[in-house]
Amino acid sequence: MLILVLGLVLFLGVHSVRIFAEGWRSRTVSSMGPLTWKAVYSVISVIGFVMIIWGYGMARQQPVMVWSPPMGMKHANSLFTLLAFIFLAAAYIPRNHLKAKMHHPMVLGVKLWAFGHLLATGKLADLILFGSFLLWAVLNFRAARQRDRAQGTVYPPGTLTATVLTILVGAVAWAAFAFWLHAALIGIAPMGRTL
């Protein structure tokens, strides 16, 4: 469990700099240069991410049950993750209505993914992993919206074509992950039996 927690501290810590230390971040980027900043940021992120995967995998070998979620929560999680994939697509497809309206759809996608998984799982490692990401997403979304207001950021209006494309790309990515990749990468098949 310690490796999981340390991984979360590294990964979410580096991704929280803009939440808690925007001024320090700006000064550091100016002093070391944007490429060096991105390199250091990326290395810390990758180390943290690998530790999260490793630590979570080790914690799953000796699970500590906190609660037993009802079966309906697993179905609810499927809906939450479908929406999360659509919001993830919205972050990258330009001029869609979701990004125009919500401004930070990827962070909202992380919120939905984490919340859905908290509802559907009941082990201590799940609570730590998904609870940490949910808390980070809530704080990050709030900070990003405050930055937008302070800087007067205006998002371009969405188009119907881009919005339909966003929904299709998100739904296809969700289906691929739910029916095949989740089992292959994580060892749990949400739409079938566990490997």
PDB file of C-alpha atoms in Angstrom:
ATOM      1  CA  MET A   1       0.000   0.000   0.000  1.00  0.00           C
ATOM      2  CA  LEU A   2       2.926   2.349   0.703  1.00  0.00           C
ATOM      3  CA  ILE A   3       4.087   2.224  -2.925  1.00  0.00           C
ATOM      4  CA  LEU A   4       0.559   3.078  -4.102  1.00  0.00           C
ATOM      5  CA  VAL A   5       0.390   6.061  -1.744  1.00  0.00           C
ATOM      6  CA  LEU A   6       3.875   7.294  -2.718  1.00  0.00           C
ATOM      7  CA  GLY A   7       2.957   6.960  -6.389  1.00  0.00           C
ATOM      8  CA  LEU A   8      -0.203   8.984  -5.840  1.00  0.00           C
ATOM      9  CA  VAL A   9       1.765  11.655  -3.969  1.00  0.00           C
ATOM     10  CA  LEU A  10       4.248  11.956  -6.854  1.00  0.00           C
ATOM     11  CA  PHE A  11       1.746  11.763  -9.712  1.00  0.00           C
ATOM     12  CA  LEU A  12      -1.027  13.895  -8.237  1.00  0.00           C
ATOM     13  CA  GLY A  13       1.494  16.142  -6.498  1.00  0.00           C
ATOM     14  CA  VAL A  14       3.144  17.196  -9.745  1.00  0.00           C
ATOM     15  CA  HIS A  15      -0.307  17.562 -11.336  1.00  0.00           C
ATOM     16  CA  SER A  16      -1.390  19.791  -8.432  1.00  0.00           C
ATOM     17  CA  VAL A  17       1.256  22.490  -8.802  1.00  0.00           C
ATOM     18  CA  ARG A  18      -1.161  24.762 -10.686  1.00  0.00           C
ATOM     19  CA  ILE A  19      -3.780  24.215  -7.963  1.00  0.00           C
ATOM     20  CA  PHE A  20      -1.611  25.201  -5.018  1.00  0.00           C
ATOM     21  CA  ALA A  21       1.458  27.020  -6.358  1.00  0.00           C
ATOM     22  CA  GLU A  22       0.697  28.795  -9.630  1.00  0.00           C
ATOM     23  CA  GLY A  23       3.125  31.626  -8.864  1.00  0.00           C
ATOM     24  CA  TRP A  24       5.957  29.238  -7.980  1.00  0.00           C
ATOM     25  CA  ARG A  25       5.257  27.245 -11.156  1.00  0.00           C
ATOM     26  CA  SER A  26       5.456  30.368 -13.331  1.00  0.00           C
ATOM     27  CA  ARG A  27       8.740  31.472 -11.712  1.00  0.00           C
ATOM     28  CA  THR A  28      10.227  27.971 -12.036  1.00  0.00           C
ATOM     29  CA  VAL A  29       9.227  27.634 -15.696  1.00  0.00           C
ATOM     30  CA  SER A  30      10.789  31.054 -16.365  1.00  0.00           C
ATOM     31  CA  SER A  31      14.035  30.189 -14.597  1.00  0.00           C
ATOM     32  CA  MET A  32      14.578  26.669 -15.952  1.00  0.00           C
ATOM     33  CA  GLY A  33      12.834  27.069 -19.295  1.00  0.00           C
ATOM     34  CA  PRO A  34       9.666  25.400 -20.540  1.00  0.00           C
ATOM     35  CA  LEU A  35      11.400  22.360 -22.089  1.00  0.00           C
ATOM     36  CA  THR A  36      13.317  21.520 -18.906  1.00  0.00           C
ATOM     37  CA  TRP A  37      10.144  22.030 -16.856  1.00  0.00           C
ATOM     38  CA  LYS A  38       8.204  19.684 -19.124  1.00  0.00           C
ATOM     39  CA  ALA A  39      10.991  17.095 -18.969  1.00  0.00           C
ATOM     40  CA  VAL A  40      11.146  17.139 -15.147  1.00  0.00           C
ATOM     41  CA  TYR A  41       7.336  17.162 -14.933  1.00  0.00           C
ATOM     42  CA  SER A  42       7.102  14.196 -17.310  1.00  0.00           C
ATOM     43  CA  VAL A  43       9.754  12.129 -15.514  1.00  0.00           C
ATOM     44  CA  ILE A  44       8.100  12.642 -12.121  1.00  0.00           C
ATOM     45  CA  SER A  45       4.682  11.869 -13.630  1.00  0.00           C
ATOM     46  CA  VAL A  46       5.889   8.631 -15.224  1.00  0.00           C
ATOM     47  CA  ILE A  47       7.642   7.486 -12.032  1.00  0.00           C
ATOM     48  CA  GLY A  48       4.503   8.246 -10.018  1.00  0.00           C
ATOM     49  CA  PHE A  49       2.248   6.498 -12.547  1.00  0.00           C
ATOM     50  CA  VAL A  50       4.413   3.365 -12.579  1.00  0.00           C
ATOM     51  CA  MET A  51       4.401   3.327  -8.766  1.00  0.00           C
ATOM     52  CA  ILE A  52       0.586   3.659  -8.758  1.00  0.00           C
ATOM     53  CA  ILE A  53       0.234   0.676 -11.086  1.00  0.00           C
ATOM     54  CA  TRP A  54       2.787  -1.375  -9.165  1.00  0.00           C
ATOM     55  CA  GLY A  55       1.393  -0.452  -5.749  1.00  0.00           C
ATOM     56  CA  TYR A  56      -2.215  -1.042  -6.771  1.00  0.00           C
ATOM     57  CA  GLY A  57      -1.301  -4.412  -8.265  1.00  0.00           C
ATOM     58  CA  MET A  58       0.431  -5.427  -5.013  1.00  0.00           C
ATOM     59  CA  ALA A  59      -2.511  -4.193  -2.906  1.00  0.00           C
ATOM     60  CA  ARG A  60      -4.942  -6.259  -5.013  1.00  0.00           C
ATOM     61  CA  GLN A  61      -3.045  -9.424  -4.047  1.00  0.00           C
ATOM     62  CA  GLN A  62      -4.062  -8.952  -0.395  1.00  0.00           C
ATOM     63  CA  PRO A  63      -7.343  -7.038  -0.572  1.00  0.00           C
ATOM     64  CA  VAL A  64      -8.807  -5.337   2.461  1.00  0.00           C
ATOM     65  CA  MET A  65     -12.591  -5.070   2.096  1.00  0.00           C
ATOM     66  CA  VAL A  66     -14.142  -1.846   3.390  1.00  0.00           C
ATOM     67  CA  TRP A  67     -17.662  -2.424   2.058  1.00  0.00           C
ATOM     68  CA  SER A  68     -19.499  -4.622  -0.421  1.00  0.00           C
ATOM     69  CA  PRO A  69     -21.130  -2.483  -3.114  1.00  0.00           C
ATOM     70  CA  PRO A  70     -24.505  -3.572  -4.507  1.00  0.00           C
ATOM     71  CA  MET A  71     -24.449  -5.057  -8.021  1.00  0.00           C
ATOM     72  CA  GLY A  72     -26.308  -2.038  -9.402  1.00  0.00           C
ATOM     73  CA  MET A  73     -23.288   0.155  -8.690  1.00  0.00           C
ATOM     74  CA  LYS A  74     -21.253  -1.786 -11.253  1.00  0.00           C
ATOM     75  CA  HIS A  75     -23.873  -0.877 -13.879  1.00  0.00           C
ATOM     76  CA  ALA A  76     -23.831   2.746 -12.733  1.00  0.00           C
ATOM     77  CA  ASN A  77     -20.048   2.718 -13.063  1.00  0.00           C
ATOM     78  CA  SER A  78     -20.401   1.647 -16.711  1.00  0.00           C
ATOM     79  CA  LEU A  79     -22.503   4.752 -17.373  1.00  0.00           C
ATOM     80  CA  PHE A  80     -20.076   7.013 -15.476  1.00  0.00           C
ATOM     81  CA  THR A  81     -17.095   5.652 -17.412  1.00  0.00           C
ATOM     82  CA  LEU A  82     -18.918   6.024 -20.744  1.00  0.00           C
ATOM     83  CA  LEU A  83     -19.463   9.706 -19.943  1.00  0.00           C
ATOM     84  CA  ALA A  84     -15.845   9.979 -18.755  1.00  0.00           C
ATOM     85  CA  PHE A  85     -14.568   8.698 -22.117  1.00  0.00           C
ATOM     86  CA  ILE A  86     -16.801  11.166 -23.963  1.00  0.00           C
ATOM     87  CA  PHE A  87     -15.455  14.016 -21.816  1.00  0.00           C
ATOM     88  CA  LEU A  88     -11.908  12.795 -22.479  1.00  0.00           C
ATOM     89  CA  ALA A  89     -12.569  12.927 -26.224  1.00  0.00           C
ATOM     90  CA  ALA A  90     -14.056  16.412 -25.748  1.00  0.00           C
ATOM     91  CA  ALA A  91     -10.727  17.633 -24.382  1.00  0.00           C
ATOM     92  CA  TYR A  92      -9.005  16.834 -27.693  1.00  0.00           C
ATOM     93  CA  ILE A  93     -11.604  17.376 -30.417  1.00  0.00           C
ATOM     94  CA  PRO A  94     -11.775  21.107 -31.166  1.00  0.00           C
ATOM     95  CA  ARG A  95     -14.957  23.180 -31.168  1.00  0.00           C
ATOM     96  CA  ASN A  96     -17.330  20.703 -29.535  1.00  0.00           C
ATOM     97  CA  HIS A  97     -20.202  21.854 -27.327  1.00  0.00           C
ATOM     98  CA  LEU A  98     -18.956  19.963 -24.266  1.00  0.00           C
ATOM     99  CA  LYS A  99     -15.658  21.840 -24.150  1.00  0.00           C
ATOM    100  CA  ALA A 100     -17.370  25.117 -25.018  1.00  0.00           C
ATOM    101  CA  LYS A 101     -19.755  24.685 -22.081  1.00  0.00           C
ATOM    102  CA  MET A 102     -17.635  22.904 -19.450  1.00  0.00           C
ATOM    103  CA  HIS A 103     -14.196  24.284 -20.417  1.00  0.00           C
ATOM    104  CA  HIS A 104     -12.239  21.456 -18.738  1.00  0.00           C
ATOM    105  CA  PRO A 105     -13.902  18.222 -19.843  1.00  0.00           C
ATOM    106  CA  MET A 106     -10.902  15.992 -19.133  1.00  0.00           C
ATOM    107  CA  VAL A 107     -10.957  16.895 -15.441  1.00  0.00           C
ATOM    108  CA  LEU A 108     -14.715  16.273 -15.370  1.00  0.00           C
ATOM    109  CA  GLY A 109     -14.038  12.910 -16.991  1.00  0.00           C
ATOM    110  CA  VAL A 110     -11.572  12.046 -14.223  1.00  0.00           C
ATOM    111  CA  LYS A 111     -14.237  13.015 -11.669  1.00  0.00           C
ATOM    112  CA  LEU A 112     -16.806  10.703 -13.237  1.00  0.00           C
ATOM    113  CA  TRP A 113     -14.316   7.843 -13.650  1.00  0.00           C
ATOM    114  CA  ALA A 114     -13.166   8.087 -10.033  1.00  0.00           C
ATOM    115  CA  PHE A 115     -16.676   8.541  -8.602  1.00  0.00           C
ATOM    116  CA  GLY A 116     -18.061   5.609 -10.585  1.00  0.00           C
ATOM    117  CA  HIS A 117     -15.233   3.354  -9.473  1.00  0.00           C
ATOM    118  CA  LEU A 118     -15.699   4.397  -5.845  1.00  0.00           C
ATOM    119  CA  LEU A 119     -19.345   3.345  -6.083  1.00  0.00           C
ATOM    120  CA  ALA A 120     -18.558   0.008  -7.723  1.00  0.00           C
ATOM    121  CA  THR A 121     -15.561  -1.139  -5.676  1.00  0.00           C
ATOM    122  CA  GLY A 122     -15.149  -1.666  -1.973  1.00  0.00           C
ATOM    123  CA  LYS A 123     -11.514  -2.424  -1.208  1.00  0.00           C
ATOM    124  CA  LEU A 124      -9.175  -0.154   0.723  1.00  0.00           C
ATOM    125  CA  ALA A 125      -6.796   0.210  -2.236  1.00  0.00           C
ATOM    126  CA  ASP A 126      -9.757   1.275  -4.399  1.00  0.00           C
ATOM    127  CA  LEU A 127     -10.815   3.865  -1.837  1.00  0.00           C
ATOM    128  CA  ILE A 128      -7.285   5.290  -1.722  1.00  0.00           C
ATOM    129  CA  LEU A 129      -6.759   5.255  -5.500  1.00  0.00           C
ATOM    130  CA  PHE A 130     -10.110   6.498  -6.742  1.00  0.00           C
ATOM    131  CA  GLY A 131     -10.739   8.749  -3.742  1.00  0.00           C
ATOM    132  CA  SER A 132      -7.411  10.506  -4.341  1.00  0.00           C
ATOM    133  CA  PHE A 133      -8.177  11.067  -8.014  1.00  0.00           C
ATOM    134  CA  LEU A 134     -11.686  12.314  -7.204  1.00  0.00           C
ATOM    135  CA  LEU A 135     -10.383  14.815  -4.643  1.00  0.00           C
ATOM    136  CA  TRP A 136      -7.684  15.970  -7.077  1.00  0.00           C
ATOM    137  CA  ALA A 137     -10.231  16.405  -9.894  1.00  0.00           C
ATOM    138  CA  VAL A 138     -12.578  18.453  -7.694  1.00  0.00           C
ATOM    139  CA  LEU A 139      -9.748  20.776  -6.609  1.00  0.00           C
ATOM    140  CA  ASN A 140      -8.256  20.968 -10.094  1.00  0.00           C
ATOM    141  CA  PHE A 141     -11.575  21.844 -11.746  1.00  0.00           C
ATOM    142  CA  ARG A 142     -12.195  24.598  -9.193  1.00  0.00           C
ATOM    143  CA  ALA A 143      -8.692  26.046  -9.669  1.00  0.00           C
ATOM    144  CA  ALA A 144      -8.939  25.878 -13.469  1.00  0.00           C
ATOM    145  CA  ARG A 145     -12.273  27.707 -13.496  1.00  0.00           C
ATOM    146  CA  GLN A 146     -10.838  30.377 -11.187  1.00  0.00           C
ATOM    147  CA  ARG A 147      -7.852  30.794 -13.547  1.00  0.00           C
ATOM    148  CA  ASP A 148     -10.193  31.117 -16.520  1.00  0.00           C
ATOM    149  CA  ARG A 149     -12.193  33.849 -14.782  1.00  0.00           C
ATOM    150  CA  ALA A 150      -9.056  35.718 -13.670  1.00  0.00           C
ATOM    151  CA  GLN A 151      -7.529  35.582 -17.171  1.00  0.00           C
ATOM    152  CA  GLY A 152     -10.806  36.223 -19.009  1.00  0.00           C
ATOM    153  CA  THR A 153     -10.447  32.988 -20.999  1.00  0.00           C
ATOM    154  CA  VAL A 154     -13.075  32.588 -23.703  1.00  0.00           C
ATOM    155  CA  TYR A 155     -13.718  29.189 -25.268  1.00  0.00           C
ATOM    156  CA  PRO A 156     -14.832  28.993 -28.910  1.00  0.00           C
ATOM    157  CA  PRO A 157     -18.432  27.933 -29.489  1.00  0.00           C
ATOM    158  CA  GLY A 158     -19.101  24.310 -30.311  1.00  0.00           C
ATOM    159  CA  THR A 159     -20.406  22.909 -33.569  1.00  0.00           C
ATOM    160  CA  LEU A 160     -22.838  20.040 -34.035  1.00  0.00           C
ATOM    161  CA  THR A 161     -20.387  18.086 -36.211  1.00  0.00           C
ATOM    162  CA  ALA A 162     -17.580  18.285 -33.653  1.00  0.00           C
ATOM    163  CA  THR A 163     -19.958  17.368 -30.836  1.00  0.00           C
ATOM    164  CA  VAL A 164     -21.322  14.298 -32.633  1.00  0.00           C
ATOM    165  CA  LEU A 165     -17.749  13.258 -33.480  1.00  0.00           C
ATOM    166  CA  THR A 166     -16.770  13.707 -29.819  1.00  0.00           C
ATOM    167  CA  ILE A 167     -19.600  11.467 -28.648  1.00  0.00           C
ATOM    168  CA  LEU A 168     -18.801   8.802 -31.246  1.00  0.00           C
ATOM    169  CA  VAL A 169     -15.060   8.768 -30.522  1.00  0.00           C
ATOM    170  CA  GLY A 170     -15.691   8.643 -26.765  1.00  0.00           C
ATOM    171  CA  ALA A 171     -18.254   5.846 -27.079  1.00  0.00           C
ATOM    172  CA  VAL A 172     -16.033   3.729 -29.329  1.00  0.00           C
ATOM    173  CA  ALA A 173     -13.023   4.222 -27.031  1.00  0.00           C
ATOM    174  CA  TRP A 174     -15.195   3.299 -24.022  1.00  0.00           C
ATOM    175  CA  ALA A 175     -16.457   0.134 -25.735  1.00  0.00           C
ATOM    176  CA  ALA A 176     -12.919  -0.944 -26.679  1.00  0.00           C
ATOM    177  CA  PHE A 177     -11.729  -0.383 -23.126  1.00  0.00           C
ATOM    178  CA  ALA A 178     -14.763  -1.881 -21.387  1.00  0.00           C
ATOM    179  CA  PHE A 179     -14.995  -5.010 -23.519  1.00  0.00           C
ATOM    180  CA  TRP A 180     -11.316  -5.762 -24.188  1.00  0.00           C
ATOM    181  CA  LEU A 181      -8.572  -3.471 -22.877  1.00  0.00           C
ATOM    182  CA  HIS A 182      -9.677  -3.269 -19.225  1.00  0.00           C
ATOM    183  CA  ALA A 183      -9.342  -7.049 -18.910  1.00  0.00           C
ATOM    184  CA  ALA A 184      -6.056  -7.162 -20.824  1.00  0.00           C
ATOM    185  CA  LEU A 185      -4.393  -4.298 -18.927  1.00  0.00           C
ATOM    186  CA  ILE A 186      -5.965  -4.519 -15.457  1.00  0.00           C
ATOM    187  CA  GLY A 187      -7.134  -8.118 -15.235  1.00  0.00           C
ATOM    188  CA  ILE A 188     -10.758  -7.269 -14.541  1.00  0.00           C
ATOM    189  CA  ALA A 189     -13.406  -7.605 -17.246  1.00  0.00           C
ATOM    190  CA  PRO A 190     -16.218  -5.170 -16.370  1.00  0.00           C
ATOM    191  CA  MET A 191     -18.418  -6.578 -19.122  1.00  0.00           C
ATOM    192  CA  GLY A 192     -17.635 -10.229 -18.495  1.00  0.00           C
ATOM    193  CA  ARG A 193     -15.701 -12.570 -16.285  1.00  0.00           C
ATOM    194  CA  THR A 194     -12.478 -11.589 -14.494  1.00  0.00           C
ATOM    195  CA  LEU A 195      -9.221 -12.930 -15.932  1.00  0.00           C
TER     196      LEU A 195
END
